[in-house]
Short mmCIF file of C-alpha atoms in Angstrom, two decimals:
data_model
loop_
_atom_site.label_atom_id
_atom_site.label_comp_id
_atom_site.label_asym_id
_atom_site.label_seq_id
_atom_site.Cartn_x
_atom_site.Cartn_y
_atom_site.Cartn_z
CA MET A 1 77.81 73.85 111.92
CA PHE A 2 79.67 76.64 110.15
CA ASP A 3 78.07 79.80 108.87
CA THR A 4 79.07 80.52 105.26
CA ASP A 5 79.15 84.27 105.87
CA ASN A 6 81.47 83.84 108.84
CA ILE A 7 83.87 81.74 106.82
CA LEU A 8 83.92 84.20 103.93
CA GLU A 9 84.28 87.13 106.36
CA THR A 10 87.40 85.57 107.88
CA ILE A 11 88.91 84.83 104.46
CA HIS A 12 88.13 88.38 103.35
CA MET A 13 89.78 89.82 106.47
CA ILE A 14 92.95 87.86 105.80
CA THR A 15 93.20 88.31 102.05
CA ASN A 16 91.87 91.86 101.60
CA GLU A 17 92.17 93.62 104.94
CA HIS A 18 95.65 92.58 106.12
CA LEU A 19 94.44 90.66 109.14
CA ASP A 20 97.46 88.99 110.63
CA ILE A 21 99.28 88.00 113.75
CA ARG A 22 101.95 90.66 113.94
CA THR A 23 104.33 88.74 116.13
CA ILE A 24 104.93 85.65 118.19
CA THR A 25 107.56 86.72 120.68
CA MET A 26 109.29 84.25 122.95
CA GLY A 27 110.40 85.78 126.23
CA ILE A 28 113.55 84.17 127.60
CA SER A 29 115.01 84.85 131.03
CA LEU A 30 118.78 85.19 131.07
CA TYR A 31 119.24 85.24 134.83
CA ASP A 32 121.13 81.97 134.71
CA CYS A 33 123.57 83.42 132.15
CA ALA A 34 125.28 85.94 134.45
CA SER A 35 128.98 85.34 134.93
CA PRO A 36 132.01 87.33 136.15
CA ASP A 37 133.60 86.59 132.78
CA THR A 38 132.12 88.51 129.85
CA ARG A 39 132.94 85.88 127.25
CA ASP A 40 131.50 83.13 129.41
CA SER A 41 128.31 85.14 129.95
CA CYS A 42 127.92 85.86 126.22
CA ARG A 43 128.41 82.18 125.41
CA LYS A 44 125.77 81.19 127.96
CA ILE A 45 123.36 83.77 126.53
CA TYR A 46 123.87 82.50 123.00
CA ASP A 47 123.47 78.87 124.05
CA LYS A 48 120.34 79.44 126.12
CA ILE A 49 118.53 81.49 123.47
CA CYS A 50 119.40 79.02 120.72
CA LYS A 51 118.22 76.09 122.84
CA LYS A 52 114.94 77.64 123.94
CA ALA A 53 114.02 79.26 120.62
CA GLU A 54 115.33 76.49 118.38
CA HIS A 55 111.87 75.60 117.05
CA LEU A 56 110.22 79.03 117.32
CA VAL A 57 110.36 80.01 113.66
CA LYS A 58 109.52 76.53 112.38
CA THR A 59 106.53 76.23 114.73
CA GLY A 60 105.31 79.70 113.80
CA ASP A 61 105.51 78.78 110.11
CA GLU A 62 103.58 75.56 110.70
CA ILE A 63 100.78 77.32 112.58
CA GLU A 64 100.63 79.95 109.84
CA LYS A 65 100.16 77.27 107.24
CA GLU A 66 97.68 75.03 109.05
CA PHE A 67 95.42 77.82 110.22
CA GLY A 68 95.88 80.00 107.17
CA ILE A 69 96.72 83.08 109.26
CA PRO A 70 99.75 85.13 108.25
CA ILE A 71 102.20 85.35 111.17
CA ILE A 72 104.43 88.21 110.13
CA ASN A 73 107.21 88.10 112.70
CA LYS A 74 108.81 85.63 115.04
CA ARG A 75 110.88 87.38 117.65
CA ILE A 76 112.69 86.97 120.95
CA SER A 77 112.79 89.18 124.02
CA VAL A 78 115.29 88.66 126.81
CA THR A 79 115.94 89.87 130.35
CA PRO A 80 117.34 93.42 130.36
CA ILE A 81 121.02 92.92 129.61
CA ALA A 82 122.07 95.51 132.22
CA LEU A 83 120.81 93.10 134.91
CA ILE A 84 122.88 90.24 133.50
CA SER A 85 126.04 92.16 132.67
CA ALA A 86 126.26 93.56 136.21
CA ALA A 87 128.11 90.41 137.29
CA CYS A 88 131.05 91.02 134.96
CA GLY A 89 131.55 94.75 135.54
CA GLU A 90 132.31 95.32 131.85
CA LYS A 91 132.27 98.93 130.60
CA ASN A 92 131.59 98.25 126.94
CA LEU A 93 128.62 95.91 126.57
CA THR A 94 128.75 95.59 122.77
CA PRO A 95 129.83 91.91 123.07
CA PHE A 96 126.45 91.17 124.68
CA ALA A 97 124.63 92.80 121.76
CA VAL A 98 126.74 90.76 119.36
CA ALA A 99 125.85 87.56 121.26
CA LEU A 100 122.16 88.47 120.92
CA GLN A 101 122.63 89.13 117.20
CA ASN A 102 124.34 85.79 116.69
CA ALA A 103 121.54 84.01 118.54
CA ALA A 104 118.92 85.85 116.44
CA ASP A 105 120.74 84.77 113.26
CA THR A 106 120.91 81.15 114.38
CA CYS A 107 117.22 81.04 115.39
CA GLY A 108 116.12 82.91 112.25
CA VAL A 109 114.12 85.61 114.07
CA ASN A 110 114.00 89.10 112.61
CA PHE A 111 114.39 91.07 115.85
CA ILE A 112 115.66 90.37 119.34
CA GLY A 113 114.88 92.84 122.12
CA GLY A 114 116.35 93.31 125.54
CA PHE A 115 119.51 95.39 125.23
CA THR A 116 117.82 97.26 128.00
CA ALA A 117 118.36 99.20 131.20
CA LEU A 118 115.72 100.14 133.77
CA VAL A 119 116.83 103.40 135.35
CA GLN A 120 113.61 105.11 136.40
CA LYS A 121 115.03 105.79 139.84
CA GLY A 122 118.78 105.53 139.45
CA PHE A 123 121.73 103.96 137.68
CA THR A 124 123.77 100.93 138.62
CA PRO A 125 127.26 100.92 137.08
CA SER A 126 125.92 98.28 134.70
CA ASP A 127 123.01 100.51 133.62
CA THR A 128 125.43 103.35 132.86
CA ALA A 129 127.67 100.99 130.90
CA LEU A 130 124.71 99.70 128.89
CA ILE A 131 123.43 103.16 128.01
CA ASN A 132 126.91 104.31 126.99
CA SER A 133 127.29 101.18 124.85
CA ILE A 134 124.05 101.71 122.90
CA PRO A 135 125.49 103.74 119.99
CA GLU A 136 128.24 101.20 119.31
CA ALA A 137 126.09 98.13 120.04
CA LEU A 138 123.23 99.13 117.73
CA THR A 139 125.69 100.08 114.99
CA ALA A 140 127.54 96.77 115.24
CA THR A 141 124.33 94.73 115.09
CA LYS A 142 121.39 94.65 112.72
CA ASN A 143 118.49 93.02 114.54
CA VAL A 144 119.12 93.88 118.18
CA CYS A 145 116.64 96.29 119.77
CA SER A 146 117.32 98.42 122.77
CA SER A 147 115.16 100.19 125.32
CA VAL A 148 115.72 102.33 128.38
CA ASN A 149 113.03 102.94 130.98
CA ILE A 150 113.65 106.38 132.44
CA ALA A 151 110.45 107.00 134.36
CA SER A 152 107.55 105.39 136.17
CA THR A 153 104.48 106.55 138.03
CA ARG A 154 105.98 105.08 141.21
CA ALA A 155 109.47 106.51 140.83
CA GLY A 156 109.01 109.74 138.91
CA ILE A 157 111.27 110.81 136.04
CA ASN A 158 115.03 110.30 136.08
CA MET A 159 116.04 113.52 134.36
CA ASP A 160 119.73 112.58 134.35
CA ALA A 161 118.72 109.61 132.20
CA ALA A 162 116.60 111.84 129.94
CA ALA A 163 119.63 114.12 129.49
CA MET A 164 121.86 111.13 128.67
CA MET A 165 119.42 109.72 126.15
CA GLY A 166 119.40 112.94 124.11
CA LYS A 167 123.14 112.56 123.59
CA ILE A 168 122.94 108.81 122.96
CA ILE A 169 120.24 109.23 120.30
CA LYS A 170 122.28 111.90 118.51
CA GLN A 171 125.40 109.70 118.61
CA LEU A 172 123.46 106.70 117.31
CA ALA A 173 121.99 108.80 114.49
CA TYR A 174 125.53 109.87 113.55
CA ASN A 175 126.94 106.33 113.76
CA THR A 176 124.28 104.99 111.40
CA ARG A 177 124.21 108.09 109.14
CA GLU A 178 124.93 106.01 106.03
CA ASP A 179 121.58 104.23 106.54
CA ASN A 180 119.36 107.23 107.29
CA SER A 181 120.22 106.98 111.01
CA ILE A 182 118.31 103.69 111.19
CA GLY A 183 119.94 102.82 114.52
CA CYS A 184 117.48 105.18 116.22
CA ALA A 185 114.56 103.07 114.94
CA LYS A 186 115.84 100.28 117.17
CA LEU A 187 115.95 102.33 120.38
CA VAL A 188 112.95 103.18 122.57
CA ILE A 189 112.95 105.42 125.64
CA PHE A 190 110.10 104.37 127.95
CA ALA A 191 108.10 105.58 130.87
CA ASN A 192 106.18 102.81 132.67
CA ALA A 193 107.66 100.11 130.38
CA VAL A 194 105.74 96.83 130.48
CA GLU A 195 107.48 93.53 131.12
CA ASP A 196 105.61 91.36 128.64
CA ASN A 197 105.43 93.54 125.54
CA PRO A 198 105.83 91.39 122.40
CA PHE A 199 106.28 94.35 120.03
CA MET A 200 109.63 95.74 118.92
CA ALA A 201 111.65 97.78 119.42
CA GLY A 202 110.58 97.94 123.06
CA ALA A 203 110.23 94.24 123.91
CA PHE A 204 112.17 92.81 126.81
CA CYS A 205 111.50 89.96 129.23
CA GLY A 206 110.81 91.65 132.53
CA ALA A 207 112.28 90.88 135.92
CA GLY A 208 109.07 89.24 137.17
CA GLU A 209 108.56 86.93 134.20
CA GLY A 210 109.12 83.17 134.15
CA ASP A 211 111.99 81.32 132.48
CA THR A 212 110.33 81.30 129.05
CA MET A 213 106.93 82.36 127.77
CA ILE A 214 105.06 83.00 124.56
CA ASN A 215 103.54 86.44 124.02
CA VAL A 216 101.52 87.20 120.93
CA GLY A 217 100.79 90.57 119.33
CA VAL A 218 97.75 90.77 117.08
CA SER A 219 97.06 93.45 114.53
CA GLY A 220 94.34 94.48 112.13
CA PRO A 221 93.80 98.22 111.51
CA GLY A 222 92.53 97.35 108.03
CA VAL A 223 89.80 95.11 109.44
CA VAL A 224 88.62 97.82 111.83
CA LYS A 225 88.57 100.43 109.08
CA SER A 226 86.62 98.19 106.79
CA ALA A 227 84.06 97.41 109.53
CA LEU A 228 83.62 101.14 110.13
CA GLU A 229 83.01 101.76 106.43
CA LYS A 230 79.75 99.88 106.90
CA CYS A 231 78.80 101.74 110.10
CA ASP A 232 76.58 104.80 109.65
CA GLY A 233 75.50 105.18 113.27
CA ASP A 234 76.60 107.57 116.00
CA LEU A 235 79.84 107.27 117.94
CA SER A 236 78.38 104.70 120.35
CA ASP A 237 77.74 102.50 117.32
CA VAL A 238 81.28 103.20 116.12
CA ALA A 239 82.65 102.07 119.50
CA ASP A 240 80.47 98.96 119.39
CA THR A 241 81.63 98.07 115.88
CA ILE A 242 85.27 98.42 116.93
CA LYS A 243 84.68 96.26 120.01
CA LYS A 244 83.12 93.46 117.99
CA THR A 245 85.94 93.55 115.46
CA ALA A 246 88.62 93.66 118.16
CA PHE A 247 86.98 90.65 119.79
CA LYS A 248 87.29 88.58 116.62
CA ILE A 249 90.87 89.65 116.00
CA THR A 250 91.87 88.85 119.56
CA ARG A 251 90.23 85.42 119.50
CA MET A 252 92.49 84.63 116.59
CA GLY A 253 95.48 85.88 118.61
CA GLN A 254 94.46 83.75 121.56
CA LEU A 255 94.17 80.69 119.33
CA VAL A 256 97.64 81.19 117.87
CA ALA A 257 99.13 81.95 121.29
CA SER A 258 97.74 78.80 122.91
CA GLU A 259 98.66 76.68 119.90
CA ALA A 260 102.23 78.01 119.86
CA SER A 261 102.52 77.54 123.59
CA LYS A 262 101.31 73.93 123.32
CA ARG A 263 103.55 73.00 120.41
CA LEU A 264 106.66 74.63 121.85
CA GLY A 265 106.02 73.40 125.38
CA VAL A 266 106.43 76.94 126.66
CA PRO A 267 103.88 78.65 128.95
CA PHE A 268 101.48 81.11 127.37
CA GLY A 269 102.13 84.63 128.61
CA ILE A 270 99.77 87.21 127.17
CA VAL A 271 98.00 88.41 124.05
CA ASP A 272 98.73 92.05 123.26
CA LEU A 273 95.64 93.55 121.63
CA SER A 274 97.34 96.21 119.61
CA LEU A 275 96.31 97.77 116.34
CA ALA A 276 99.74 97.95 114.74
CA PRO A 277 99.79 99.66 111.34
CA THR A 278 102.13 98.85 108.48
CA PRO A 279 103.08 101.04 105.52
CA ALA A 280 100.83 98.88 103.28
CA ILE A 281 97.76 100.57 101.85
CA GLY A 282 94.71 99.63 103.90
CA ASP A 283 96.64 98.91 107.10
CA SER A 284 96.60 102.34 108.71
CA VAL A 285 95.41 103.58 112.12
CA ALA A 286 95.20 107.14 110.74
CA HIS A 287 92.69 105.94 108.16
CA ILE A 288 90.46 104.53 110.93
CA LEU A 289 90.37 107.97 112.56
CA GLU A 290 89.54 109.50 109.19
CA GLU A 291 86.82 106.90 108.63
CA MET A 292 85.19 108.14 111.84
CA GLY A 293 84.72 111.47 110.11
CA LEU A 294 87.90 113.54 110.22
CA GLU A 295 89.12 115.17 107.01
CA SER A 296 92.64 114.23 107.99
CA CYS A 297 94.41 112.63 110.90
CA GLY A 298 95.78 115.54 112.94
CA ALA A 299 92.64 117.66 112.62
CA CYS A 300 90.90 118.84 115.80
CA GLY A 301 88.97 115.79 117.01
CA THR A 302 91.85 113.39 116.37
CA THR A 303 92.63 112.94 120.06
CA ALA A 304 88.97 112.22 120.87
CA ALA A 305 88.67 109.76 117.99
CA LEU A 306 91.88 108.00 119.04
CA ALA A 307 90.69 107.81 122.66
CA LEU A 308 87.49 106.12 121.48
CA LEU A 309 89.45 103.70 119.29
CA ASN A 310 92.02 102.83 121.94
CA ASP A 311 89.39 102.16 124.58
CA ALA A 312 87.08 100.15 122.31
CA VAL A 313 89.96 97.93 121.15
CA LYS A 314 90.72 97.03 124.76
CA LYS A 315 87.10 96.47 125.73
CA GLY A 316 86.49 94.23 122.74
CA GLY A 317 89.71 92.31 123.14
CA VAL A 318 89.76 91.74 126.84
CA MET A 319 86.95 89.18 126.84
CA ALA A 320 88.48 87.32 123.93
CA SER A 321 91.71 86.38 125.65
CA SER A 322 92.44 84.61 128.90
CA GLN A 323 95.44 86.83 129.60
CA VAL A 324 95.74 90.31 128.17
CA GLY A 325 98.90 92.31 128.59
CA GLY A 326 101.66 94.12 126.78
CA LEU A 327 100.81 97.54 125.44
CA SER A 328 97.28 96.78 124.17
CA GLY A 329 95.66 99.66 122.28
CA ALA A 330 96.42 101.55 119.10
CA PHE A 331 99.94 102.38 117.96
CA ILE A 332 100.57 105.66 116.17
CA PRO A 333 103.98 105.31 114.50
CA VAL A 334 104.43 107.89 111.76
CA SER A 335 106.77 106.12 109.35
CA GLU A 336 104.89 102.81 109.56
CA ASP A 337 101.45 104.21 108.73
CA ALA A 338 100.56 105.44 105.23
CA GLY A 339 97.78 107.68 106.61
CA MET A 340 100.09 109.33 109.15
CA ILE A 341 102.71 109.99 106.48
CA ASP A 342 100.09 111.63 104.23
CA ALA A 343 98.80 113.72 107.13
CA VAL A 344 102.29 114.99 107.89
CA ASN A 345 103.01 115.72 104.24
CA LYS A 346 99.89 117.82 103.82
CA GLY A 347 100.59 119.78 107.01
CA ALA A 348 97.71 118.34 109.03
CA LEU A 349 99.77 116.48 111.61
CA THR A 350 102.47 118.03 113.80
CA ILE A 351 104.67 116.70 116.59
CA GLU A 352 102.62 118.73 119.09
CA LYS A 353 99.43 116.98 117.97
CA LEU A 354 101.13 113.60 118.07
CA GLU A 355 102.20 114.36 121.63
CA ALA A 356 98.60 115.05 122.60
CA MET A 357 97.55 111.80 120.93
CA THR A 358 100.06 109.86 123.02
CA ALA A 359 98.02 110.73 126.13
CA VAL A 360 95.29 108.41 124.84
CA CYS A 361 97.07 105.91 122.56
CA SER A 362 98.79 102.73 123.69
CA VAL A 363 102.38 104.01 123.64
CA GLY A 364 103.97 107.25 122.50
CA LEU A 365 105.90 109.30 119.97
CA ASP A 366 106.89 106.58 117.57
CA MET A 367 109.06 106.51 114.46
CA ILE A 368 109.19 110.26 114.00
CA ALA A 369 112.02 111.77 111.95
CA ILE A 370 113.29 115.23 112.93
CA PRO A 371 116.12 117.33 111.46
CA GLY A 372 119.58 115.90 112.06
CA ASP A 373 120.85 119.18 113.54
CA THR A 374 118.28 119.16 116.35
CA ASP A 375 119.98 120.02 119.65
CA GLU A 376 120.38 117.06 122.01
CA ASN A 377 118.71 119.05 124.82
CA ILE A 378 115.57 119.38 122.71
CA ILE A 379 115.48 115.59 122.28
CA SER A 380 115.99 115.09 126.03
CA ALA A 381 113.21 117.57 126.78
CA LEU A 382 110.87 115.85 124.32
CA ILE A 383 111.61 112.57 126.12
CA ALA A 384 110.84 114.27 129.46
CA ASP A 385 107.54 115.67 128.14
CA GLU A 386 106.49 112.27 126.93
CA ALA A 387 107.56 110.61 130.18
CA ALA A 388 105.51 113.18 132.11
CA ILE A 389 102.38 112.23 130.17
CA GLY A 390 102.97 108.57 131.01
CA VAL A 391 103.88 109.10 134.65
CA VAL A 392 100.94 111.37 135.46
CA ASN A 393 98.40 109.27 133.55
CA SER A 394 99.75 105.92 134.82
CA LYS A 395 100.24 104.64 131.28
CA THR A 396 103.14 103.52 129.15
CA THR A 397 104.63 106.20 126.96
CA ALA A 398 107.71 106.04 124.79
CA VAL A 399 109.85 107.99 122.40
CA ARG A 400 111.36 106.46 119.28
CA ILE A 401 112.70 109.44 117.40
CA ILE A 402 115.18 109.70 114.54
CA PRO A 403 117.24 112.88 114.24
CA ALA A 404 118.13 111.95 110.66
CA TYR A 405 121.73 112.96 110.03
CA ASN A 406 122.12 115.74 107.47
CA LYS A 407 118.38 115.80 106.73
CA HIS A 408 116.09 118.78 106.98
CA VAL A 409 112.40 119.53 107.29
CA GLY A 410 110.67 118.38 104.10
CA ASP A 411 113.16 115.61 103.33
CA GLU A 412 111.95 112.04 103.48
CA ILE A 413 113.94 109.11 104.80
CA SER A 414 113.19 105.53 103.91
CA PHE A 415 114.00 102.46 106.01
CA GLY A 416 112.16 99.86 103.96
CA GLY A 417 110.07 96.94 105.16
CA LEU A 418 107.82 97.32 108.18
CA LEU A 419 109.73 100.42 109.33
CA GLY A 420 108.48 102.33 106.29
CA SER A 421 109.54 105.87 105.42
CA ALA A 422 109.30 109.08 107.39
CA PRO A 423 108.95 112.71 106.38
CA VAL A 424 111.35 114.86 108.43
CA MET A 425 109.12 116.91 110.74
CA GLU A 426 109.59 120.34 112.22
CA ILE A 427 110.28 120.47 115.95
CA ASN A 428 110.09 123.49 118.27
CA SER A 429 113.65 124.87 118.40
CA PHE A 430 113.42 127.07 121.49
CA SER A 431 116.01 125.86 123.97
CA PRO A 432 115.22 123.78 127.08
CA ALA A 433 118.98 123.50 127.82
CA ARG A 434 118.86 125.12 131.27
CA PHE A 435 115.98 122.86 132.34
CA ILE A 436 117.76 119.72 131.16
CA SER A 437 121.11 120.72 132.69
CA ARG A 438 119.53 120.89 136.17
CA GLY A 439 119.32 117.07 136.19
CA GLY A 440 118.00 115.19 139.22
CA ARG A 441 114.61 113.56 139.45
CA ILE A 442 111.12 114.85 138.91
CA PRO A 443 109.34 113.39 141.95
CA ALA A 444 106.65 110.76 141.54
CA PRO A 445 103.21 112.32 141.27
CA ILE A 446 100.70 112.19 144.13
CA GLN A 447 98.73 109.46 142.35
CA SER A 448 101.68 107.11 142.91
CA LEU A 449 100.76 106.94 146.60
CA LYS A 450 98.07 104.33 146.25
CA ASN A 451 98.76 102.12 149.25
CA MET B 1 89.84 67.35 113.21
CA LYS B 2 88.01 69.18 110.44
CA ALA B 3 89.35 71.47 107.76
CA VAL B 4 87.48 74.16 105.87
CA ILE B 5 88.30 74.39 102.18
CA THR B 6 87.11 77.53 100.41
CA VAL B 7 87.33 77.88 96.67
CA ILE B 8 86.82 81.16 94.84
CA GLY B 9 87.39 81.83 91.15
CA LYS B 10 86.01 81.84 87.64
CA ASP B 11 83.54 79.02 87.05
CA THR B 12 84.73 76.19 84.86
CA VAL B 13 83.99 72.50 84.25
CA GLY B 14 85.20 70.02 86.85
CA ILE B 15 86.13 72.16 89.86
CA ILE B 16 84.30 70.02 92.40
CA ALA B 17 85.44 66.83 90.65
CA LYS B 18 89.12 67.75 90.84
CA ILE B 19 88.94 68.86 94.47
CA SER B 20 86.95 65.78 95.52
CA GLU B 21 89.41 63.56 93.68
CA LEU B 22 92.32 65.06 95.64
CA CYS B 23 90.40 64.60 98.90
CA ALA B 24 89.63 60.97 98.14
CA LYS B 25 93.23 60.23 97.21
CA VAL B 26 94.47 61.16 100.68
CA ASN B 27 91.46 59.73 102.53
CA VAL B 28 89.84 63.06 103.41
CA ASN B 29 86.10 62.71 103.95
CA ILE B 30 83.82 65.47 102.64
CA VAL B 31 81.23 66.30 105.31
CA ASP B 32 79.40 69.21 103.77
CA ILE B 33 79.44 71.36 100.65
CA THR B 34 77.94 74.80 100.08
CA GLN B 35 78.36 76.07 96.57
CA LYS B 36 77.12 78.99 94.50
CA VAL B 37 77.83 80.53 91.12
CA MET B 38 77.35 84.31 91.16
CA ASP B 39 77.54 85.73 87.62
CA ASP B 40 80.44 83.58 86.50
CA MET B 41 82.20 83.50 89.87
CA PHE B 42 82.36 80.14 91.54
CA VAL B 43 82.28 80.13 95.36
CA MET B 44 82.42 76.91 97.35
CA ILE B 45 82.88 76.07 100.99
CA MET B 46 83.67 72.48 101.76
CA ILE B 47 83.84 71.06 105.28
CA THR B 48 86.07 68.02 105.44
CA ASP B 49 87.13 65.52 108.05
CA VAL B 50 90.91 65.14 107.91
CA SER B 51 91.41 62.95 110.97
CA ALA B 52 91.98 59.78 108.95
CA MET B 53 94.03 61.34 106.18
CA ASN B 54 97.09 59.44 105.07
CA GLU B 55 99.51 62.33 104.74
CA LYS B 56 100.57 65.42 106.67
CA PHE B 57 97.98 68.21 106.81
CA THR B 58 100.54 70.75 105.61
CA ASP B 59 101.31 68.59 102.54
CA PHE B 60 97.58 68.44 101.78
CA ILE B 61 97.45 72.26 101.97
CA ASP B 62 100.37 72.46 99.51
CA LYS B 63 98.59 70.15 97.07
CA MET B 64 95.38 72.17 97.30
CA ASP B 65 97.35 75.39 96.69
CA LEU B 66 98.98 73.84 93.66
CA LEU B 67 95.65 72.62 92.31
CA GLY B 68 94.25 76.14 92.78
CA LYS B 69 97.12 77.62 90.80
CA GLU B 70 96.68 75.12 87.98
CA MET B 71 92.96 75.86 87.73
CA GLY B 72 93.20 79.64 88.24
CA LEU B 73 91.30 79.46 91.53
CA VAL B 74 92.04 80.73 95.01
CA ILE B 75 91.82 77.79 97.41
CA HIS B 76 92.21 78.22 101.16
CA THR B 77 92.56 75.09 103.27
CA MET B 78 92.31 76.00 106.93
CA HIS B 79 91.97 74.34 110.32
CA GLU B 80 88.40 74.60 111.64
CA ASP B 81 89.59 76.00 114.99
CA LEU B 82 90.23 79.40 113.41
CA PHE B 83 86.55 79.82 112.55
CA ASN B 84 85.40 78.39 115.87
CA ALA B 85 87.65 80.85 117.70
CA MET B 86 86.57 83.91 115.74
CA HIS B 87 82.86 83.31 115.42
CA LYS B 88 81.75 81.21 118.39
CA ILE B 89 81.79 82.20 122.02
#
């Protein structure tokens, strides 16, 4: 009936290799919360979230206990606030962020995402208001996450938005300077953002989603690394080992997702098959790459190894779940991955190499600290570079960068918890100011014309 | 519904007795036991039927955890569906 080895393998994965469900994220549409009156809209938002997500944390805890699988985070994603706030014409959207924070506190979730604007082609007045409100909104709140989509393969890159985001990130870093500019860890700039991503800080409930849904993000870099430790074969064998492991991990995600959906009476959305590292020892994506045979993450060969990993995770996971979505692949955040931090500290990993890696990983430049005096145009240009990789390769890319106020190359900033700590990295200081000041749009690439 | 109880720890007198006693008390039927002692490490996997149990499954898990702590053992009590999902297609 049950194979003893299988049972012990599962227990070993959970207790020794950090196998867990990283997040159960409930997506909630706020379309019915729009109102010409800001206070009325905020009240509706608070009420709807609290009603829909009332049992989310409790149900997650119950599933965790009964199945014996750690479920690390319970979170909420909502419709991009810029779409909802358009009805009231408000200039400062901080009250909406505060309403989200209050709802998160009431429901007991540790992050709520959706203080978002989608401006890949242009700005509505509401989009502009939202972007301008980000520094104040993310300073006034603790658990609200924000994202701005500035590019897509279909629309090209909105360079006016890239220019704005450089300034906004700097302002946010200054506003939260007392806490190592932590505000910037809650802001993601996307190209090709996905609508059903359960992972923070980039989660929002997209325009085409239903009223509520359950999306689950699995994890398990430690399990993959440990499986590779036993694999002596060539790289085809390595890919096969990763596929088998990803399959098992994803089956667990699918089980939790369907169970949560059933118990909460909310439709199941997707399972996101991502390898999401944490700062804990033995939970690192960089260490998987090193296990494949690299002296250090960042060495030549890193991009190829990551491409293999990212692809094998998807191939293994896709058969294990009825609906796969989100970002699905391998994340490469620096501050949240002990192996990445080590690689940076010993000079093996640079921002340029990380940028190359983002062409083949699931997202982009993630949780990277740079000197606080970095020019805003450099940040905007870095965002544009990253967006270009996403737009041309028809993949999601993102930038979550922290110009840590008053910190310099070699300093280390610590955020604590899952956000970890980041060494301040050197960034190319030659000026792209003239390029950024031109503004306008970089046209959509030829591969966007698929019809 | 079935639950899989795994017990790992230093071997001592009465491990199976205590765990069986707790199962009987809440009307949990033991379906199968696999047990080994390697050096002085005790490893046991017990398959149980919990459909007729007379308390909440989560309370049973708490009691097993507590028993594990008292005896210096690591006891996992888990829903069978997890293993079915991960290891059966």
